[in-house]
Amino acid sequence: MASVEQLKILRNGVNNWNQWRENNPQVPIDLSQANLSNENLTGVNLSVADLIGANLVGTNLMAANLSDADLSEANLKKADLSAANLTAVKLSAANLSFAKLNEANLNEANLYSATLREANLSEANLHFTDCCETDFSRAKLFRADLSAADFSRAKLFRGDLSRAKFFQAKLVETDLSEADLSKAKLIQADLWNSNLNRAILYKTDFSNSDLKGTDFIEAKLIESNLWKANLFDANFTKANLSNANLGNVCANSANFKGAILTGACIEDWKIDEETNLNQVICDYIYLNLIFKPKEGKLIYQERRPYDVNRSFIKGEFSRLFQLNSKTVELFFDKGVDWKAFLITFEKLKIHYQSEDIFIHSFENQQEAGFIIRLNVPAPYDKIEFKEFLKNQYQLEMELETNNEQLVNLMEITKYLADSNLNPALSGNMMDNYMRPSIKPSSIPSEKKQSLTSGEIRENNITLTGEETEFPTKSRENFQTLTEEETESPTKNRENFQTFNEEETESPTQIRENFQTLTGEETESPTQIRENFQTLNNTSEENPTEINFSTANISKTDILKNRLINNIDDEEKKTLLAEIIGENSEQPKNNTIYKITNLNSIITGKINELLFTNGNISPKLGELLGLIKQTINLEDMTNKNRLEAFEQLLPLVEAANNRDNELMKKPAKTAILALKGIAISLPSATNLIKACNKILPQVEILLKL
């Protein structure tokens, strides 16, 4: 029971009471069960007071100090606690219906099972507050800070939580149905199994939140941000997600039946065969987004359908994006051999005699590996399909490796056959090649032959009846035979570098496109490299280029060096180097040779487009020229560069033959493969950005 003496002091006025408290700080305050209804206690000091079961109906407690006080089961209906200090106060099972708590400090307060129906907590501080099973129905929490508070199983039905902050708050199994959370911040909040049916969630931020099993039936999530949210088993039936950000969400088993997704962004969203996209209403979708710090907003990119004048027809979105039980995932933990994969992919379609087999999506899991998803049409068995593809891919990689080794051996044999080398010496070298572990140094000196170049020539005269020419003379005769000058090693390298520099310098149209792509003025051809750095936000002075003079050594070069190094005599070694060294024709299986050849072919076809009459062909030439330029300048291995050029070629050919429907199918596959190559290379940031910006335009112009 309340202390009669303390009640008497309190009723003599707040000033007298506060003075008495100051003079008697050690005296415990017992006002339990006290009737203080409709009293004016503005600014009163009731900290650490016992007010259990007290009647404070309609009491004015504005700016009062109730920190650490115990008001459990107290009746504060219609009480005014505006700006009051309620830090760590105990209000469990208390009645605060219609109470005013705006701007009150309820940090670490205990409101377990309390009733705050239609209470006003606008701009109140509820940091770390225990609100489990508390009734906030129709309460006003406008701009309230509820960070790290626990609202598990609480009722916030039709509450006004607009612009409220729920950072890392816990709202497990909470009733938020029909609540207004417009522009509220629920970042990293835990809302699993909560009820947000018919809630107003305009521009609400759910980024990185756990929304597992949460109901959003008929909720209005227009322009809401669900970036990286966990939507596993969430229910969005008939919800309006127009222009929402669904980037990187995990939507496995989520239900979007009848939901509106027009204008939403689904960049890298994760869905599975249990995700329901039936009857989704969607005119268009975006697959990419960027953040502009200066403007403070997200910009959606990569619209689908590409044509801004076209919308998805009924059911088209579901058909394109629905993963069903016949979708298989192929995991590559050591990267993708794109040449082997594309050959396998074509053989797969031939084997199953189906054109409905297509690449559904890619996913780069960085260090973990690379995933390619394929659509498997009925009635094919998913396990058998995956096993066939896996075995065929492995076979293609082995065949590719064996073919390279065979071609390398044939090239070496050709060098030796075409040269004027002593047959006996050729036999020794081939023997050394076949047994590379035997080094010349291991052969006893008495068994070594030491022949001068003159002796080698004389031996050849004896064996063949013809005079063997000096290397210099051989080169001159070769020039006469072919009517072409065989250039020195230094000249060869200079030509390669000259070719590379010519490709780096773009025409005015390409340079203008770079300006459009990067948003910066390009003053000269040499600044194209700087624009690529701007696109990638790097400050490197010189981006990585193809340097043919310092490129990776091919297997043929390794074999040539092994043949030369296996000869002990320096003069013989010099002679062999002259015959099969840098002056000889580049082997056609050499990666650099292939890159050079493809680069030349593609450049020629792009130039044809640039100088074709009309608008579409020159535009395609400019766009494909940018892709080619990016591949040339990108930081990647020559093997990856070759794969990229091999996929660019079908696009260039389709661009030069736009009326040929047969070329569109390889072009579509090439676009997917080119994107896959870019995504699989973490360092290829320029190529990734160029693919994202340019390939959609190419698809539109080619009507793919």
XYZ file of C-alpha atoms in Angstrom, residues 2-703:
702
model
C 1.051 3.587 -0.613
C 2.711 5.563 2.170
C 0.176 8.073 3.551
C 2.945 10.499 4.521
C 4.497 10.408 1.050
C 1.101 10.923 -0.597
C 0.535 13.982 1.608
C 3.895 15.484 0.578
C 3.196 14.781 -3.108
C -0.230 16.441 -2.967
C 1.359 19.574 -1.448
C 2.901 20.262 -4.869
C 5.528 18.968 -7.221
C 8.141 21.510 -6.081
C 7.810 20.459 -2.420
C 7.951 16.818 -3.419
C 11.040 17.213 -5.580
C 12.788 19.175 -2.788
C 11.928 16.470 -0.267
C 13.295 13.800 -2.628
C 16.489 15.770 -2.996
C 16.852 16.003 0.798
C 15.990 12.328 1.346
C 17.547 10.399 -1.544
C 17.784 7.156 0.422
C 14.108 6.946 1.365
C 12.258 4.318 -0.743
C 9.150 5.637 -2.459
C 6.029 3.539 -2.032
C 3.021 4.782 -3.970
C 1.665 1.358 -4.948
C -2.087 1.238 -5.466
C -2.195 5.019 -4.948
C -4.974 6.990 -6.608
C -3.376 9.867 -8.454
C -5.844 10.139 -11.308
C -6.162 13.510 -13.030
C -3.379 14.979 -10.847
C -1.001 17.555 -12.325
C 2.447 16.084 -11.754
C 4.337 17.869 -14.509
C 8.092 17.484 -13.984
C 7.686 15.287 -10.892
C 10.575 13.089 -9.780
C 9.259 9.558 -9.312
C 12.417 7.714 -10.250
C 12.768 4.260 -8.703
C 9.298 4.682 -7.199
C 6.958 1.778 -6.482
C 3.776 2.571 -8.420
C 2.556 -0.979 -8.934
C -1.157 -0.970 -9.627
C -1.393 2.822 -9.175
C -4.299 4.756 -10.693
C -2.892 7.432 -12.951
C -5.821 7.802 -15.337
C -5.699 11.202 -17.019
C -2.707 12.245 -14.884
C -0.393 14.908 -16.271
C 3.137 13.507 -16.090
C 4.721 15.667 -18.799
C 8.516 15.749 -18.500
C 8.279 13.610 -15.371
C 11.200 11.448 -14.243
C 9.985 7.871 -13.939
C 13.276 6.157 -14.695
C 13.567 2.717 -13.108
C 10.108 3.137 -11.581
C 7.809 0.136 -11.319
C 4.381 0.822 -12.842
C 3.465 -2.794 -13.495
C -0.304 -3.206 -13.849
C -0.743 0.532 -13.329
C -3.576 2.318 -15.098
C -2.275 5.234 -17.160
C -5.172 5.470 -19.569
C -5.226 8.897 -21.217
C -2.239 9.962 -19.093
C 0.112 12.563 -20.537
C 3.706 11.319 -20.466
C 5.030 13.561 -23.245
C 8.792 14.017 -23.069
C 8.849 11.970 -19.852
C 11.938 10.033 -18.788
C 10.837 6.405 -18.729
C 14.267 4.832 -19.024
C 14.226 1.240 -17.784
C 10.690 1.738 -16.394
C 8.591 -1.339 -15.672
C 5.217 -1.119 -17.396
C 4.406 -4.797 -17.838
C 0.662 -5.408 -18.064
C 0.075 -1.661 -17.591
C -2.776 0.126 -19.372
C -1.619 3.101 -21.430
C -4.501 3.215 -23.911
C -4.894 6.669 -25.471
C -1.890 7.858 -23.442
C 0.458 10.541 -24.787
C 4.057 9.391 -24.923
C 5.307 11.504 -27.799
C 9.021 12.267 -27.495
C 9.159 10.136 -24.350
C 12.325 8.189 -23.577
C 11.485 4.517 -23.095
C 15.009 3.234 -23.621
C 15.296 -0.316 -22.190
C 11.794 -0.065 -20.753
C 9.719 -3.178 -20.061
C 6.339 -3.016 -21.776
C 5.717 -6.738 -21.799
C 2.013 -7.473 -22.344
C 1.094 -3.808 -21.787
C -1.810 -2.153 -23.605
C -1.127 0.972 -25.642
C -4.137 1.013 -27.938
C -4.336 4.281 -29.852
C -1.513 5.691 -27.723
C 0.659 8.411 -29.221
C 4.362 7.530 -29.242
C 5.412 9.828 -32.085
C 9.177 10.428 -32.081
C 9.490 8.399 -28.884
C 12.676 6.476 -28.131
C 12.149 2.759 -27.586
C 15.716 1.521 -27.987
C 16.092 -2.041 -26.674
C 12.559 -1.887 -25.273
C 10.758 -5.134 -24.448
C 7.419 -4.912 -26.250
C 6.687 -8.623 -26.477
C 2.964 -9.372 -26.710
C 2.217 -5.665 -26.257
C -0.919 -4.251 -27.839
C -0.169 -1.169 -29.996
C -3.337 -1.487 -32.108
C -3.997 1.794 -33.941
C -1.188 3.404 -31.942
C 0.799 6.237 -33.463
C 4.572 5.655 -33.635
C 5.347 8.206 -36.351
C 9.127 8.747 -36.536
C 9.597 6.664 -33.394
C 12.998 5.029 -32.909
C 12.393 1.344 -32.232
C 15.887 0.102 -33.031
C 16.806 -3.227 -31.432
C 13.422 -3.344 -29.681
C 11.615 -6.675 -29.303
C 8.059 -6.660 -30.685
C 7.670 -10.441 -30.880
C 3.996 -11.437 -30.985
C 3.019 -7.784 -30.447
C -0.083 -6.249 -32.042
C 0.453 -3.249 -34.277
C -2.761 -3.636 -36.234
C -3.499 -0.457 -38.204
C -0.735 1.326 -36.359
C 0.892 4.430 -37.789
C 4.577 3.508 -38.025
C 5.423 5.735 -40.966
C 9.050 6.863 -41.005
C 9.725 4.799 -37.863
C 13.147 3.216 -37.374
C 13.271 -0.525 -36.696
C 16.995 -1.073 -37.242
C 17.795 -4.631 -36.072
C 14.414 -4.803 -34.340
C 12.749 -8.125 -33.617
C 9.184 -8.492 -34.880
C 8.758 -12.260 -34.889
C 5.139 -13.346 -35.414
C 4.069 -9.723 -35.029
C 0.694 -8.497 -36.264
C 1.337 -5.523 -38.560
C -1.720 -6.064 -40.720
C -3.085 -2.911 -42.320
C -0.382 -0.888 -40.555
C 1.157 2.127 -42.253
C 4.931 1.688 -42.497
C 5.496 4.125 -45.351
C 9.163 5.116 -45.558
C 9.888 3.176 -42.369
C 13.383 1.707 -41.923
C 13.362 -1.994 -41.070
C 16.985 -2.602 -42.017
C 18.332 -5.939 -40.740
C 15.088 -6.463 -38.846
C 13.756 -9.916 -37.994
C 10.140 -10.280 -39.137
C 9.783 -13.973 -39.805
C 6.244 -15.334 -39.720
C 4.851 -11.833 -39.194
C 1.565 -10.574 -40.611
C 1.777 -7.604 -42.977
C -1.375 -8.347 -44.916
C -2.814 -5.251 -46.595
C -0.125 -3.124 -44.929
C 0.954 0.155 -46.525
C 4.666 -0.250 -47.256
C 5.361 2.574 -49.685
C 9.142 3.088 -49.952
C 9.656 0.940 -46.849
C 13.231 -0.273 -46.418
C 13.467 -4.008 -45.635
C 17.064 -4.372 -46.841
C 18.969 -7.290 -45.318
C 15.928 -8.230 -43.212
C 14.658 -11.715 -42.417
C 11.124 -11.994 -43.810
C 10.962 -15.777 -43.822
C 7.379 -17.005 -43.852
C 5.976 -13.477 -43.590
C 2.567 -12.721 -45.100
C 2.262 -9.742 -47.454
C -1.126 -10.634 -48.929
C -2.496 -7.608 -50.819
C 0.169 -5.416 -49.203
C 1.240 -2.227 -50.983
C 5.022 -2.465 -51.405
C 5.332 0.174 -54.126
C 8.984 1.310 -54.445
C 9.895 -0.676 -51.336
C 13.482 -1.811 -50.844
C 13.937 -5.538 -50.199
C 17.613 -5.687 -51.172
C 19.220 -8.919 -49.886
C 16.156 -9.738 -47.780
C 15.316 -13.335 -46.934
C 11.916 -13.993 -48.511
C 11.961 -17.758 -48.081
C 8.390 -19.068 -48.000
C 7.028 -15.481 -47.841
C 3.530 -14.918 -49.230
C 3.085 -11.990 -51.647
C -0.236 -13.103 -53.090
C -1.812 -10.135 -54.908
C 0.740 -7.784 -53.337
C 1.724 -4.654 -55.257
C 5.512 -4.658 -55.735
C 5.592 -2.061 -58.499
C 9.072 -0.534 -58.850
C 10.239 -2.484 -55.785
C 13.895 -3.452 -55.353
C 14.104 -7.249 -55.207
C 17.810 -7.358 -55.959
C 19.737 -10.239 -54.392
C 16.731 -11.465 -52.421
C 16.384 -15.133 -51.531
C 12.865 -15.919 -52.735
C 13.022 -19.707 -52.616
C 9.542 -21.161 -52.054
C 8.065 -17.645 -52.030
C 4.540 -17.149 -53.385
C 4.068 -14.278 -55.850
C 0.792 -15.525 -57.261
C -1.142 -12.616 -58.748
C 1.429 -10.087 -57.474
C 2.209 -6.911 -59.429
C 5.903 -6.713 -60.357
C 5.808 -4.039 -63.050
C 8.960 -1.925 -62.940
C 10.571 -3.988 -60.167
C 14.273 -4.854 -60.230
C 15.186 -8.528 -59.786
C 18.967 -8.308 -60.116
C 20.494 -11.634 -59.042
C 17.399 -12.712 -57.143
C 17.413 -16.315 -55.980
C 14.354 -18.392 -56.815
C 13.833 -22.132 -57.027
C 11.347 -24.596 -58.441
C 9.014 -23.964 -55.492
C 8.809 -20.214 -56.149
C 5.336 -19.430 -57.472
C 5.173 -16.856 -60.271
C 1.765 -17.889 -61.574
C -0.532 -15.096 -62.717
C 2.096 -12.449 -61.975
C 1.149 -9.080 -63.454
C 4.208 -7.503 -65.017
C 4.529 -5.144 -67.971
C 8.309 -4.888 -67.713
C 11.135 -5.717 -65.316
C 14.714 -4.573 -64.670
C 17.724 -6.860 -64.224
C 20.341 -4.398 -63.005
C 20.633 -1.400 -60.701
C 23.240 1.186 -59.752
C 23.389 3.643 -56.872
C 24.118 7.310 -57.520
C 25.466 8.819 -54.287
C 25.076 12.439 -55.411
C 21.412 11.945 -56.153
C 20.978 9.527 -53.263
C 18.875 7.099 -55.258
C 18.928 3.801 -57.110
C 18.714 3.687 -60.889
C 17.242 0.566 -62.507
C 18.797 -0.682 -65.756
C 18.509 -3.530 -68.291
C 14.802 -3.367 -68.983
C 12.962 -6.455 -70.166
C 11.460 -6.443 -72.735
C 14.266 -4.406 -74.301
C 11.895 -2.393 -76.466
C 10.510 0.438 -74.305
C 7.409 0.433 -76.470
C 6.667 -3.202 -75.706
C 5.272 -4.879 -72.572
C 5.185 -8.505 -71.513
C 2.120 -10.283 -72.778
C -0.008 -12.195 -70.291
C 1.993 -15.040 -68.780
C 5.251 -14.081 -70.528
C 7.037 -13.008 -67.341
C 6.196 -16.273 -65.573
C 7.303 -18.297 -68.590
C 10.648 -16.494 -68.789
C 11.566 -16.422 -65.122
C 9.780 -19.343 -63.493
C 12.184 -22.052 -62.378
C 10.428 -25.387 -62.484
C 11.237 -28.937 -61.502
C 12.980 -29.371 -64.843
C 15.652 -26.736 -64.234
C 19.134 -28.088 -63.514
C 22.087 -26.320 -61.943
C 25.609 -27.017 -63.195
C 28.349 -26.116 -60.746
C 31.873 -25.302 -61.960
C 34.343 -24.940 -59.102
C 37.374 -24.396 -61.377
C 35.934 -22.000 -63.920
C 34.165 -22.696 -67.212
C 35.841 -23.841 -70.419
C 33.390 -21.939 -72.623
C 34.498 -23.534 -75.865
C 33.920 -27.022 -74.458
C 30.663 -25.969 -72.800
C 29.135 -24.428 -75.939
C 30.026 -27.494 -78.024
C 28.473 -29.655 -75.298
C 25.381 -27.441 -75.225
C 24.822 -27.830 -78.968
C 25.349 -31.605 -78.791
C 22.899 -31.728 -75.901
C 20.137 -30.179 -78.015
C 20.914 -32.581 -80.861
C 20.932 -35.590 -78.519
C 17.543 -34.729 -77.008
C 16.197 -33.340 -80.296
C 14.746 -30.299 -78.530
C 14.994 -26.566 -79.093
C 13.406 -25.908 -75.686
C 16.732 -26.520 -73.959
C 18.175 -23.122 -73.150
C 20.478 -21.367 -70.697
C 18.268 -19.979 -67.959
C 20.757 -17.939 -65.942
C 24.314 -17.575 -64.665
C 25.499 -17.027 -61.107
C 29.056 -16.178 -60.101
C 29.698 -17.220 -56.505
C 33.165 -15.669 -56.613
C 35.597 -18.003 -54.812
C 32.971 -20.739 -54.383
C 32.492 -21.305 -58.121
C 30.248 -20.599 -61.110
C 26.680 -21.829 -61.696
C 24.910 -22.226 -65.040
C 21.195 -23.065 -64.960
C 19.612 -24.886 -67.881
C 15.969 -25.466 -68.666
C 15.117 -29.161 -69.088
C 11.846 -29.626 -70.979
C 9.458 -32.436 -70.153
C 9.505 -35.440 -70.343
C 13.284 -35.739 -69.956
C 14.731 -37.083 -66.719
C 16.562 -34.373 -64.795
C 19.269 -36.664 -63.348
C 19.961 -38.389 -66.675
C 20.065 -35.005 -68.428
C 22.610 -33.627 -65.952
C 24.765 -36.772 -66.116
C 24.857 -36.693 -69.930
C 25.869 -33.035 -69.928
C 28.549 -33.563 -67.278
C 30.124 -36.514 -69.117
C 29.977 -34.795 -72.509
C 31.554 -31.616 -71.116
C 34.409 -33.644 -69.592
C 34.900 -35.475 -72.890
C 35.023 -32.196 -74.856
C 37.653 -30.772 -72.507
C 39.795 -33.915 -72.886
C 39.410 -33.841 -76.681
C 40.379 -30.181 -76.737
C 43.503 -30.894 -74.693
C 44.470 -33.903 -76.854
C 43.891 -31.930 -80.069
C 46.127 -29.115 -78.845
C 48.905 -31.582 -78.023
C 48.537 -33.313 -81.399
C 48.573 -30.041 -83.337
C 51.623 -28.872 -81.390
C 53.472 -32.077 -82.278
C 52.443 -31.770 -85.920
C 53.655 -28.169 -86.033
C 57.053 -29.160 -84.638
C 57.273 -31.985 -87.174
C 56.384 -29.533 -89.932
C 59.113 -27.134 -88.810
C 61.665 -29.907 -88.904
C 60.451 -31.296 -92.243
C 60.411 -27.888 -93.920
C 63.853 -26.929 -92.635
C 67.210 -27.906 -94.172
C 68.237 -29.610 -90.938
C 70.444 -32.721 -90.975
C 68.124 -35.764 -90.760
C 70.362 -37.368 -88.203
C 70.184 -34.235 -86.063
C 66.381 -34.132 -86.548
C 66.149 -37.690 -85.329
C 68.173 -36.852 -82.239
C 65.982 -33.867 -81.488
C 62.746 -35.794 -81.933
C 64.166 -38.484 -79.710
C 64.907 -35.840 -77.103
C 61.413 -34.408 -77.503
C 59.843 -37.821 -76.978
C 62.076 -38.330 -73.940
C 62.342 -34.822 -72.434
C 63.699 -36.159 -69.159
C 67.026 -37.045 -70.892
C 69.144 -33.922 -70.944
C 72.241 -33.416 -73.149
C 74.314 -32.870 -70.028
C 73.589 -36.469 -68.991
C 75.102 -37.922 -72.205
C 78.779 -38.923 -71.909
C 81.000 -36.408 -73.648
C 82.658 -39.044 -75.799
C 79.278 -39.848 -77.391
C 78.448 -36.244 -78.217
C 78.945 -35.006 -81.763
C 80.379 -31.577 -82.266
C 79.568 -30.389 -85.758
C 80.132 -26.954 -87.089
C 77.545 -25.329 -89.319
C 79.854 -26.009 -92.272
C 80.040 -29.702 -91.401
C 76.265 -29.910 -91.097
C 75.934 -28.328 -94.525
C 78.494 -30.711 -96.012
C 76.752 -33.718 -94.520
C 73.496 -32.611 -96.067
C 75.178 -32.255 -99.460
C 76.425 -35.811 -99.125
C 73.005 -37.163 -98.116
C 70.787 -35.157 -100.437
C 73.081 -34.172 -103.281
C 72.075 -30.542 -102.729
C 73.885 -27.722 -101.063
C 72.474 -26.580 -97.769
C 72.272 -22.813 -97.528
C 73.188 -20.642 -94.617
C 70.229 -19.427 -92.540
C 70.449 -15.958 -94.035
C 70.481 -17.368 -97.544
C 67.565 -19.698 -96.706
C 65.514 -16.733 -95.624
C 66.354 -14.865 -98.828
C 65.297 -17.876 -100.935
C 62.104 -18.201 -98.950
C 61.359 -14.549 -99.711
C 61.946 -15.192 -103.412
C 59.697 -18.274 -103.367
C 56.819 -16.578 -101.586
C 57.416 -13.089 -103.060
C 57.055 -11.853 -99.487
C 59.728 -10.570 -97.198
C 60.299 -12.688 -94.105
C 60.802 -10.214 -91.329
C 63.210 -10.456 -88.466
C 62.008 -11.363 -84.968
C 62.188 -7.741 -83.919
C 60.167 -6.682 -86.950
C 57.535 -9.369 -86.231
C 57.070 -8.068 -82.727
C 56.866 -4.468 -83.966
C 54.135 -5.468 -86.424
C 52.108 -7.131 -83.728
C 52.454 -4.060 -81.532
C 51.549 -1.807 -84.437
C 48.436 -3.895 -85.069
C 47.497 -3.642 -81.424
C 48.026 0.128 -81.365
C 45.915 0.553 -84.476
C 43.054 -1.291 -82.804
C 43.399 0.868 -79.712
C 42.922 4.071 -81.702
C 39.214 4.400 -82.510
C 37.401 6.470 -85.108
C 35.444 9.506 -84.046
C 32.177 7.555 -83.834
C 33.640 5.013 -81.413
C 35.166 7.791 -79.327
C 31.802 9.572 -79.119
C 30.193 6.344 -77.980
C 32.758 6.074 -75.232
C 31.783 9.579 -74.190
C 28.116 8.485 -74.078
C 28.977 5.292 -72.238
C 31.173 6.947 -69.595
C 29.558 10.351 -69.420
C 32.922 12.097 -69.863
C 34.468 14.002 -72.763
C 37.090 12.129 -74.742
C 39.560 14.545 -76.289
C 41.773 12.124 -78.171
C 41.975 8.451 -79.151
C 44.593 7.781 -76.483
C 42.093 8.845 -73.799
C 39.856 5.869 -74.590
C 41.905 3.941 -72.050
C 41.258 6.688 -69.483
C 37.526 6.442 -70.151
C 37.640 2.743 -69.461
C 39.318 3.552 -66.149
C 36.590 6.097 -65.415
C 33.934 3.494 -66.206
C 35.637 1.154 -63.713
C 36.318 3.928 -61.154
C 40.029 3.090 -61.100
C 43.018 5.389 -61.046
C 45.470 3.194 -62.910
C 47.601 5.106 -65.364
C 47.783 2.313 -67.923
C 45.108 -0.354 -68.182
C 46.075 -3.874 -69.095
C 46.534 -4.285 -72.843
C 47.226 -7.163 -75.143
C 50.987 -7.143 -75.458
C 51.810 -9.558 -78.210
C 55.534 -9.178 -77.608
C 55.229 -10.326 -73.974
C 52.185 -12.565 -74.271
C 51.862 -16.025 -72.758
C 54.137 -18.592 -74.424
C 52.190 -21.215 -76.318
C 52.791 -24.957 -76.038
C 54.426 -24.830 -79.468
C 56.930 -22.262 -78.229
C 57.678 -24.464 -75.214
C 58.337 -27.448 -77.486
C 60.525 -25.345 -79.777
C 62.564 -24.125 -76.821
C 62.885 -27.693 -75.529
C 64.212 -28.866 -78.918
C 66.730 -26.017 -79.035
C 67.858 -26.429 -75.425
C 68.375 -30.186 -75.856
C 71.252 -29.431 -78.241
C 74.522 -29.060 -76.389
C 76.593 -27.394 -79.068
C 76.025 -23.611 -79.209
C 76.586 -23.368 -82.964
C 74.061 -26.124 -83.655
C 71.652 -24.449 -81.267
C 72.033 -21.139 -83.124
C 71.443 -22.856 -86.455
C 68.275 -24.584 -85.232
C 66.984 -21.334 -83.696
C 67.453 -19.621 -87.067
C 65.438 -22.333 -88.818
C 62.532 -22.776 -86.383
C 62.896 -19.597 -84.374
C 61.061 -16.307 -84.456
C 61.648 -15.774 -88.171
C 59.518 -18.775 -89.068
C 55.811 -18.553 -89.703
C 53.649 -18.343 -86.558
C 51.960 -21.700 -85.868
C 48.279 -21.448 -86.565
C 47.289 -23.148 -83.330
C 49.010 -20.363 -81.360
C 46.528 -18.455 -79.164
C 47.990 -15.084 -80.114
C 47.777 -15.978 -83.806
C 44.092 -16.850 -83.356
C 43.390 -13.628 -81.432
C 45.127 -11.601 -84.134
C 43.232 -13.367 -86.894
C 39.816 -12.989 -85.193
C 40.573 -9.373 -84.312
C 41.308 -8.665 -87.946
C 38.157 -10.436 -89.209
C 35.926 -8.717 -86.646
C 37.479 -5.313 -87.351
C 36.806 -5.716 -91.062
C 33.175 -6.662 -90.496
C 32.681 -3.792 -88.029
C 34.124 -1.355 -90.579
C 31.608 -2.651 -93.130
C 28.824 -1.843 -90.655
C 30.200 1.628 -89.911
C 30.223 2.590 -93.584
C 26.853 1.059 -94.463
C 24.012 3.419 -95.343
C 21.203 3.775 -92.833
C 21.000 4.148 -89.070
C 20.954 0.624 -87.653
C 24.106 -0.853 -89.210
C 26.432 2.041 -88.236
C 24.961 2.015 -84.742
C 25.612 -1.722 -84.455
C 29.132 -1.130 -85.721
C 29.762 1.439 -83.020
C 28.359 -0.762 -80.243
C 30.200 -3.890 -81.338
C 33.349 -1.816 -81.769
C 33.081 -0.834 -78.108
C 32.755 -4.481 -77.090
C 35.782 -5.400 -79.206
C 37.763 -2.538 -77.740
C 36.849 -3.628 -74.223
C 37.957 -7.206 -74.889
C 41.277 -5.908 -76.207
C 41.903 -3.729 -73.155
C 40.476 -5.976 -70.441
C 42.654 -7.652 -67.821
C 42.257 -11.336 -68.736
C 44.264 -14.284 -69.972
C 44.739 -14.756 -73.707
C 42.648 -17.925 -73.493
C 39.704 -15.945 -72.081
C 40.297 -13.172 -74.613
C 40.137 -15.718 -77.425
C 36.888 -17.161 -76.013
C 35.393 -13.656 -75.868
C 36.356 -12.938 -79.499
C 34.915 -16.303 -80.570
C 31.547 -15.216 -79.113
C 31.752 -11.704 -80.540
C 32.187 -13.040 -84.084
C 28.617 -14.518 -84.384
C 27.217 -11.160 -83.207
C 29.197 -9.258 -85.827
C 28.122 -11.725 -88.526
C 24.466 -11.449 -87.443
C 24.769 -7.646 -87.544
C 26.038 -7.845 -91.137
C 23.149 -10.179 -92.059
C 20.199 -8.858 -90.069
C 17.626 -10.405 -92.416
C 19.068 -13.892 -91.999
C 16.974 -15.600 -89.306
C 19.406 -18.519 -89.128
C 22.078 -16.242 -87.688
C 19.918 -15.017 -84.815
C 20.052 -18.247 -82.875
C 23.903 -18.368 -82.708
C 23.835 -14.659 -81.857
C 21.526 -15.289 -78.873
C 23.790 -18.075 -77.628
C 26.837 -15.845 -78.147
C 25.313 -13.065 -76.008
C 24.640 -15.503 -73.166
C 28.138 -16.959 -73.456
C 29.762 -13.513 -73.585
C 27.904 -12.491 -70.431
C 28.903 -15.765 -68.819
C 32.564 -15.221 -69.692
C 32.435 -11.701 -68.219
C 30.681 -12.798 -65.026
C 33.106 -15.695 -64.526
C 36.073 -13.290 -64.502
C 36.006 -11.196 -61.277
C 38.730 -8.883 -62.635
C 36.876 -8.194 -65.909
C 34.906 -5.271 -64.488
C 35.065 -3.259 -67.720
C 33.755 -6.178 -69.774
C 30.943 -6.814 -67.275
C 29.864 -3.176 -67.423
C 30.187 -3.040 -71.200
C 28.060 -6.199 -71.539
C 25.417 -4.760 -69.206
C 25.272 -1.462 -71.069
C 25.845 -2.462 -74.693
C 24.538 -5.999 -75.265
C 20.893 -5.072 -74.455
C 21.086 -2.394 -77.177
C 22.569 -4.908 -79.618
C 19.745 -7.354 -78.834
C 17.161 -4.664 -79.573
C 18.764 -3.662 -82.873
C 19.122 -7.302 -83.956
C 15.562 -8.066 -82.765
